[in-house]
CSV table of C-alpha atoms in Angstrom, one decimal:
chain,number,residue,atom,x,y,z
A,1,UNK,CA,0.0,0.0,0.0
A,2,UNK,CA,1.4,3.4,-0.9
A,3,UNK,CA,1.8,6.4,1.1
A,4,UNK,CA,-1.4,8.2,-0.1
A,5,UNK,CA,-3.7,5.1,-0.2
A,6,UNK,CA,-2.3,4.5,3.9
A,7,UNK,CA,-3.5,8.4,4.6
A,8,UNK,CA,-7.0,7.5,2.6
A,9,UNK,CA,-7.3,4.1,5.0
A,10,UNK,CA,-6.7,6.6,8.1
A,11,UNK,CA,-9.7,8.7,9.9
A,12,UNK,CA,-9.1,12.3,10.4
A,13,UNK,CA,-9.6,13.7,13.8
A,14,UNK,CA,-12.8,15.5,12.2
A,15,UNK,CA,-13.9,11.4,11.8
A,16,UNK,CA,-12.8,10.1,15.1
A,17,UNK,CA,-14.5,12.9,16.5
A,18,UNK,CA,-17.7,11.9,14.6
A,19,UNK,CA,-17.6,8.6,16.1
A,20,UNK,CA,-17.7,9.1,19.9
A,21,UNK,CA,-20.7,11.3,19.1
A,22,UNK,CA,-22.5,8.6,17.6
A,23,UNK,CA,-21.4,6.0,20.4
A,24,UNK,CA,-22.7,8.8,22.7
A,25,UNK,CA,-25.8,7.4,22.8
A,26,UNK,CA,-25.3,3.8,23.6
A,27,UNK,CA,-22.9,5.2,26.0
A,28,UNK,CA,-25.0,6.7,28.2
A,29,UNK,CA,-27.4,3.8,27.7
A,30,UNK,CA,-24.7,1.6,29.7
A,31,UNK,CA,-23.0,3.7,31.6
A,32,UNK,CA,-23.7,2.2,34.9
A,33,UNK,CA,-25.2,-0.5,33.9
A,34,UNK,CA,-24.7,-4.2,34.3
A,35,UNK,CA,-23.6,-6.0,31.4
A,36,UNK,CA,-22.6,-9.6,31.1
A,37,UNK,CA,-20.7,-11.2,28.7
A,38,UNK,CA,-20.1,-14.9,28.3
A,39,UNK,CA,-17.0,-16.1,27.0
A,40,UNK,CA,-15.6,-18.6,25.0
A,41,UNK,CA,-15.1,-20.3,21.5
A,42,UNK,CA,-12.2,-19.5,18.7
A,43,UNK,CA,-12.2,-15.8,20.3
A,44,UNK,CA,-11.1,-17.9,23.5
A,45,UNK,CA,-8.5,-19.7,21.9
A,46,UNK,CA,-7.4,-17.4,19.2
A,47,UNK,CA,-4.3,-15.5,20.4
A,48,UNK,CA,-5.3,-12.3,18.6
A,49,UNK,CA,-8.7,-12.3,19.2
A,50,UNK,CA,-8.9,-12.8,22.9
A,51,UNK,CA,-6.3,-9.8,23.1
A,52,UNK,CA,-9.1,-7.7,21.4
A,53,UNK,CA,-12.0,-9.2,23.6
A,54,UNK,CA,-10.1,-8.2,26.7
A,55,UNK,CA,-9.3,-4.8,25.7
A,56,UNK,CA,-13.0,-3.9,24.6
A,57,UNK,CA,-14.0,-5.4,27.7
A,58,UNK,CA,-11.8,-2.6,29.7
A,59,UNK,CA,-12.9,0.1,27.0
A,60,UNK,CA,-16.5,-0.2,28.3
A,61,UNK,CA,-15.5,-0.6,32.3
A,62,UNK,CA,-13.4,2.3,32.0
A,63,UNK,CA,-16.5,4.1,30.5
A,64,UNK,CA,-18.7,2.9,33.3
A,65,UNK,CA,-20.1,-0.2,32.3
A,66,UNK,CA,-20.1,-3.0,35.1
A,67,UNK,CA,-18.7,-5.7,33.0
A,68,UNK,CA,-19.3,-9.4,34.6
A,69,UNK,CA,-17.1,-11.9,32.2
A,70,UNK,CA,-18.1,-15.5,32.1
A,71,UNK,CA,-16.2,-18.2,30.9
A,72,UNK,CA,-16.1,-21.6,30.4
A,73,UNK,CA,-13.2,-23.5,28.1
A,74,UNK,CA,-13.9,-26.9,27.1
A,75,UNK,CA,-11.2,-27.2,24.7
A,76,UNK,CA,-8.8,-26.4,27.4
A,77,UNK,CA,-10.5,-28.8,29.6
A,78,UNK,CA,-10.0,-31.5,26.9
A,79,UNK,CA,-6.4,-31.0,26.1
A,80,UNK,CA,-6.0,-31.5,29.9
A,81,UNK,CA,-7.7,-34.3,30.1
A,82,UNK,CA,-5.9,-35.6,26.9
A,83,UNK,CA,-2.4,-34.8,28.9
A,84,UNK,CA,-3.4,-37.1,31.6
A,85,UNK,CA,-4.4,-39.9,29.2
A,86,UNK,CA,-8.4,-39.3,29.9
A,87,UNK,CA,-10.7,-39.3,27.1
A,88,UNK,CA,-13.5,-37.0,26.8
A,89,UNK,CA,-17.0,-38.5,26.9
A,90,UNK,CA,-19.9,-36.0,25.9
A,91,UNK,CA,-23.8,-37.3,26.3
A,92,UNK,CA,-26.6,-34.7,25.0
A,93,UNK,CA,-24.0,-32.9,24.7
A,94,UNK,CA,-22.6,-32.7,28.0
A,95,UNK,CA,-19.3,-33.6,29.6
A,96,UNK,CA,-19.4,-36.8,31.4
A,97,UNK,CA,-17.7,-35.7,34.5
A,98,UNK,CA,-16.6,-38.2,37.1
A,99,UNK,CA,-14.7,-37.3,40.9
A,100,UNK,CA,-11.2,-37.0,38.2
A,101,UNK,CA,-12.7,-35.1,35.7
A,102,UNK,CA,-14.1,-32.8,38.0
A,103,UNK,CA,-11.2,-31.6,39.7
A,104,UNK,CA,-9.2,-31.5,36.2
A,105,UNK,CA,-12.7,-28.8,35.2
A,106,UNK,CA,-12.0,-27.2,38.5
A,107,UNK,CA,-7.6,-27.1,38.2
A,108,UNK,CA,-8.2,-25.8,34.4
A,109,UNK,CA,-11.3,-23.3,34.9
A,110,UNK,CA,-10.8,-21.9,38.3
A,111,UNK,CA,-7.0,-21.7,37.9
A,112,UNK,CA,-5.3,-21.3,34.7
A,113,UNK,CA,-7.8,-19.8,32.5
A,114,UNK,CA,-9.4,-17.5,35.3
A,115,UNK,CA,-6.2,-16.1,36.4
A,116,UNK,CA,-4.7,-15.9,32.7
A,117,UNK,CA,-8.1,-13.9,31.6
A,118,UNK,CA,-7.9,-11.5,35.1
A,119,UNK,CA,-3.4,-10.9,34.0
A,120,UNK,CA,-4.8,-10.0,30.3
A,121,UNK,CA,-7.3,-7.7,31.3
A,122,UNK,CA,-4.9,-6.1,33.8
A,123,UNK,CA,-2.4,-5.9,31.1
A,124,UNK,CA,-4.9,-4.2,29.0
A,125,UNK,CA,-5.3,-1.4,32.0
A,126,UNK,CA,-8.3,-2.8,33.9
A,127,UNK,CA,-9.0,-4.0,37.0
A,128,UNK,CA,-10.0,-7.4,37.7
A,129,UNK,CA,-11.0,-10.4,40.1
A,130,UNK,CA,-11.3,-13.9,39.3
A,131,UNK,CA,-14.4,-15.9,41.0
A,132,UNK,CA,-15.2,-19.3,40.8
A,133,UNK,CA,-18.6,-20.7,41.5
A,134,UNK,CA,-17.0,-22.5,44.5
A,135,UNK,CA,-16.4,-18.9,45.9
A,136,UNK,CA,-19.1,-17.6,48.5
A,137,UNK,CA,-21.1,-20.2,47.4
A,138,UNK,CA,-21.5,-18.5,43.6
A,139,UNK,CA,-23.0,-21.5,42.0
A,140,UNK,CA,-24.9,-23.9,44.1
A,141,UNK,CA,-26.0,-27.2,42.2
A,142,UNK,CA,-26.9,-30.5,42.6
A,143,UNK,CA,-26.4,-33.4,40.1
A,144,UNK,CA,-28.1,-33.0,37.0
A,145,UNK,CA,-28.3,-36.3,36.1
A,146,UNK,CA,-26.5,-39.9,37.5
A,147,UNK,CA,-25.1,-41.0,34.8
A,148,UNK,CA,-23.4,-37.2,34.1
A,149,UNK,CA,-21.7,-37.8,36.8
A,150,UNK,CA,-20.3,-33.8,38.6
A,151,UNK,CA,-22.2,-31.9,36.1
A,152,UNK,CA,-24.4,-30.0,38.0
A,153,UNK,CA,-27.6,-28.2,38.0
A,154,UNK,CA,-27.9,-24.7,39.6
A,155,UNK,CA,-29.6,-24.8,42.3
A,156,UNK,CA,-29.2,-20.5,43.6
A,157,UNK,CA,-27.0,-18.1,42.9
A,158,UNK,CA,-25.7,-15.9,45.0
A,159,UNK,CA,-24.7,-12.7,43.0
A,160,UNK,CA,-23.4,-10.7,46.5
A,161,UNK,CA,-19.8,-11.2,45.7
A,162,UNK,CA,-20.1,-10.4,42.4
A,163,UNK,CA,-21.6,-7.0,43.7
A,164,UNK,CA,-18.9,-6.1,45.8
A,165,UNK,CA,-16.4,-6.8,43.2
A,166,UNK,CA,-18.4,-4.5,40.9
A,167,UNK,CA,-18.8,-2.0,43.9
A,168,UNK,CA,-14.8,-1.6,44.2
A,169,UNK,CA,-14.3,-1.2,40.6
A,170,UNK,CA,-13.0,-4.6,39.5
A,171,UNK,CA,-14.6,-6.4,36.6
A,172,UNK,CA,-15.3,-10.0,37.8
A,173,UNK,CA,-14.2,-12.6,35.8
A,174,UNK,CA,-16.4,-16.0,36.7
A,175,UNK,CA,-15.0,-19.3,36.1
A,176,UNK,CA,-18.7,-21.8,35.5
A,177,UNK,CA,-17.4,-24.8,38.5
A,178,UNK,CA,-20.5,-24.9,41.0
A,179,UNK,CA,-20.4,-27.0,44.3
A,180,UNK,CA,-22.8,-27.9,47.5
A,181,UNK,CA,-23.4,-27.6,51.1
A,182,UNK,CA,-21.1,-31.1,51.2
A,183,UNK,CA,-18.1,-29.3,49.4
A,184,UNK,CA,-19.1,-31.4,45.8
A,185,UNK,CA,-17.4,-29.7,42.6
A,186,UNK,CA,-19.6,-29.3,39.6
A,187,UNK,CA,-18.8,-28.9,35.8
A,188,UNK,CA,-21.9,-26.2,35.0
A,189,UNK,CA,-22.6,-25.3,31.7
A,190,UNK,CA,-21.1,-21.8,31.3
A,191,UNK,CA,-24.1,-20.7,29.2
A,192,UNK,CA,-26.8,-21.8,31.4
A,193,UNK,CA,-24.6,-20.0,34.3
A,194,UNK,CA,-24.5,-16.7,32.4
A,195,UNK,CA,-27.9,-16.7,32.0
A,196,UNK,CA,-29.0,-17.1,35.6
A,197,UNK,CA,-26.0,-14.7,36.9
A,198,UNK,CA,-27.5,-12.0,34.3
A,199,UNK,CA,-31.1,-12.6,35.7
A,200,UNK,CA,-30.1,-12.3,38.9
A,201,UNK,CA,-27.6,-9.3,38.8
A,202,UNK,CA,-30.6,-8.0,36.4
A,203,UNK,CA,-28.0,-7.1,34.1
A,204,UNK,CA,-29.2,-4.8,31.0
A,205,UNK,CA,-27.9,-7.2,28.7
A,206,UNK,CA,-26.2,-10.6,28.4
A,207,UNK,CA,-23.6,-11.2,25.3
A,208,UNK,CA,-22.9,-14.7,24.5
A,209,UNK,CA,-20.1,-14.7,21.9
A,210,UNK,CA,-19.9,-17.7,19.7
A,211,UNK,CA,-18.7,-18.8,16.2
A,212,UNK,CA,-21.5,-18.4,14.2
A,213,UNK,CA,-23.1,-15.1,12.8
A,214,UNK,CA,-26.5,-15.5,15.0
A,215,UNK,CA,-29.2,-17.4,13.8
A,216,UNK,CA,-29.7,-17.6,10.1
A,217,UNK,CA,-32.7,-19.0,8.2
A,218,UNK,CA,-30.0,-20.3,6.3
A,219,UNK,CA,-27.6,-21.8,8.0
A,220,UNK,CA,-25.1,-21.3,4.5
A,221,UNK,CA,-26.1,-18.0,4.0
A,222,UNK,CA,-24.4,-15.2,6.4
A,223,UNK,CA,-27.2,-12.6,4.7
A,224,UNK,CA,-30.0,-14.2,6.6
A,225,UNK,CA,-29.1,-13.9,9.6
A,226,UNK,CA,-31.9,-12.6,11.9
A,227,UNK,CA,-31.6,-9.5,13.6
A,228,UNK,CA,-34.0,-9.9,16.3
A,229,UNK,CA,-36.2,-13.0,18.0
A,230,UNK,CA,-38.6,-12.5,20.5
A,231,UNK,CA,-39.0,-15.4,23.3
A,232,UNK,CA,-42.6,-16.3,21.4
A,233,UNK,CA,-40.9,-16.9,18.1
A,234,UNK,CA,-38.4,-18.5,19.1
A,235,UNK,CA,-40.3,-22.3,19.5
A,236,UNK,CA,-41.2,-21.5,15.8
A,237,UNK,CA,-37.8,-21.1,14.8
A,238,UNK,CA,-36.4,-24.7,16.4
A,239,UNK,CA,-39.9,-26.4,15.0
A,240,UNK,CA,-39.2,-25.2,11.7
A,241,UNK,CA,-35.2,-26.5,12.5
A,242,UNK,CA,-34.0,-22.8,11.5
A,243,UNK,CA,-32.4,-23.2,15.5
A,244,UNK,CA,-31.3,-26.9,15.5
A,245,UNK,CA,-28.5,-29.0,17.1
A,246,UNK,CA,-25.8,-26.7,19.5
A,247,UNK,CA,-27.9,-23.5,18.8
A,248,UNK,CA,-31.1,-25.2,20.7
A,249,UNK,CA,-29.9,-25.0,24.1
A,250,UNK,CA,-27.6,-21.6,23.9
A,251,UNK,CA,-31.2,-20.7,22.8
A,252,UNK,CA,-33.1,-21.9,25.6
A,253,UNK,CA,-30.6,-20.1,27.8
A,254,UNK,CA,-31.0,-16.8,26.2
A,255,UNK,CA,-34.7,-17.1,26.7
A,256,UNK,CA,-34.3,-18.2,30.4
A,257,UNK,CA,-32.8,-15.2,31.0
A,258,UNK,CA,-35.0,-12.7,29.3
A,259,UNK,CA,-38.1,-14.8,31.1
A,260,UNK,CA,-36.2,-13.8,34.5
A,261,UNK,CA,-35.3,-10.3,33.7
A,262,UNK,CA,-32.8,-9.7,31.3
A,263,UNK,CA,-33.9,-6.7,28.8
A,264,UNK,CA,-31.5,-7.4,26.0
A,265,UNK,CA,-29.3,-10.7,25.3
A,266,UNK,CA,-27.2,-11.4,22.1
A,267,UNK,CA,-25.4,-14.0,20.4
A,268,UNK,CA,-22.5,-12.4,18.4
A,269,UNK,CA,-19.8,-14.2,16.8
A,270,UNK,CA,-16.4,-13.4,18.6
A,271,UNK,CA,-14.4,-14.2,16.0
A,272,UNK,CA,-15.2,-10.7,14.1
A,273,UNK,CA,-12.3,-8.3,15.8
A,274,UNK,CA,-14.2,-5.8,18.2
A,275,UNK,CA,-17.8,-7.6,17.7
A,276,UNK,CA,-18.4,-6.4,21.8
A,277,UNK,CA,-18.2,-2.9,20.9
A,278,UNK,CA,-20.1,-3.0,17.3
A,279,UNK,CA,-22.8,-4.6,19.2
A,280,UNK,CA,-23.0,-2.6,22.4
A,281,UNK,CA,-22.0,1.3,21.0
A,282,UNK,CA,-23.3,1.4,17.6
A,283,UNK,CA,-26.7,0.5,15.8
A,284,UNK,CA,-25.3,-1.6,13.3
A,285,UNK,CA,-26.0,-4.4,15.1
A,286,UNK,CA,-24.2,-7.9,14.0
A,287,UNK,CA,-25.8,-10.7,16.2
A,288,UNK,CA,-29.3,-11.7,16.4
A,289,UNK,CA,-31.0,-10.1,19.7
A,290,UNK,CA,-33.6,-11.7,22.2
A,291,UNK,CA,-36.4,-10.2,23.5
A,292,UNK,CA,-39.2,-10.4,25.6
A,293,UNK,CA,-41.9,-8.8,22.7
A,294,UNK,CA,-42.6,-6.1,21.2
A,295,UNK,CA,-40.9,-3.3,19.1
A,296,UNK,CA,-37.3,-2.8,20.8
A,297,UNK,CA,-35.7,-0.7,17.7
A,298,UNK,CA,-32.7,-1.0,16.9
A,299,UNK,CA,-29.7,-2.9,18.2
């Protein structure tokens, strides 16, 4: 690229200008505000990208959004278990989890990846605190099913430590291991534990960042991706199998969560660079958006 085609590329400080005043908006809208965003998928492993998750995530706490990040990090959790000569077992879906497994999903979740994700955001200028479920009793489950094994169900969550961490200034960073009143470890479903943490901070909005577009009528086709589903629509959409396989339950957890309170929740795909910040301080809008009903404008 030549000189002059590098200065045409660049914005001039008349454009830069112009684009805080349109992010003024959506600014103000947040400011304040809870917002939650769940973590994980190729913008989790991808070097590059989670550099630019991390810093948008400090962009918005430094502009007074109350960011809560939650994460989970299966591939992680199956390249441990891989290490130690265990092979990963999945039914509906789910991680079979026995007493090993469990404490692998708690050594890889509530240690490495926790505290790597609180050094990155603190690198990036922020201010943050891992939590694990485990902590102040965060998560409380019970087993979800026998023959699951430690995967749990949540039984309560108990958002107060969450709120202090918010309260100081620190963004949270939540790694998705549960437990109960016996001490038990649980492998949780980190979007099923986003949801419920978003309801019961009653968050403004819950981003769940994955690697797809949203939800397309056309699962080949990136141009028909739909903007916006309300929680009646939605049985309609997995009927007609426009939501089908992996999408179904991410779903069902963006519905819980606007059924207990959430006003806004989006699925984005975190691999495109910045996707938090198009989504949150702009009206283009990328994902698909959940809603309770009604006419919610614009992204």
């Amino acid at each position: 690229m030549t000189a002059p085609e590098e200065a045409a590329t660049e914005l001039s400080n008349a454009q830069r200008a112009q684009v805080l005043i349109h992010a003024l908006p959506y600014i103000q809208k947040y400011t304040g505000k809870i917002l939650v965003v769940k973590y994980g998928g190729n913008a989790m492993v991808n070097e590059e990208l989670k550099q630019a998750v991390m810093g948008d995530l400090v962009l918005l706490s430094l502009i007074g959004v109350k960011v809560v990040l939650v994460h989970g990090g299966g591939p992680e959790i199956s390249e441990m278990l891989q290490r130690v000569g265990k092979e990963s077992q999945f039914m509906d879906g789910l991680r079979v989890t026995d007493k090993e497994t469990a404490d692998i999903v708690q050594m890889v979740l509530a240690g490495k990846l926790c505290k790597s994700l609180v050094s990155l955001l603190q690198s990036k200028g922020g201010k943050a605190i891992g939590l694990s479920g485990m902590d102040g009793y965060l998560i409380q489950a019970n087993p979800l099913r026998p023959e699951l094994g430690y995967v749990g169900e949540i039984t309560h969550i108990n958002v107060e430590p969450v709120l202090d961490v918010l309260e100081k200034g620190y963004i949270p960073v939540i790694s998705t291991v549960g437990c109960d009143a016996e001490g038990n470890v649980y492998n949780i479903n980190a979007d099923t534990a986003a949801a419920r943490i978003a309801a019961e901070l009653k968050a403004e909005s819950l981003i769940s960042m994955t690697d797809i577009c949203g939800i397309l009528r056309d699962k080949d086709d990136p141009s028909t991706l739909i903007s916006q589903i309300t929680v009646s629509e939605a049985p309609q959409l997995m009927r007609e199998g426009v939501i089908s396989g992996g999408m179904i339950p991410k779903v069902e957890c963006c519905i819980e969560a606007i059924r207990r309170g959430v006003s806004r929740v989006f699925i984005i795909n975190g691999r495109i660079p910045h996707a938090i910040l198009i989504e949150t301080l702009t009206d283009e809008g990328i994902g698909t958006m959940f809603v309770s009903g009604g006419n919610y404008g614009q992204h």
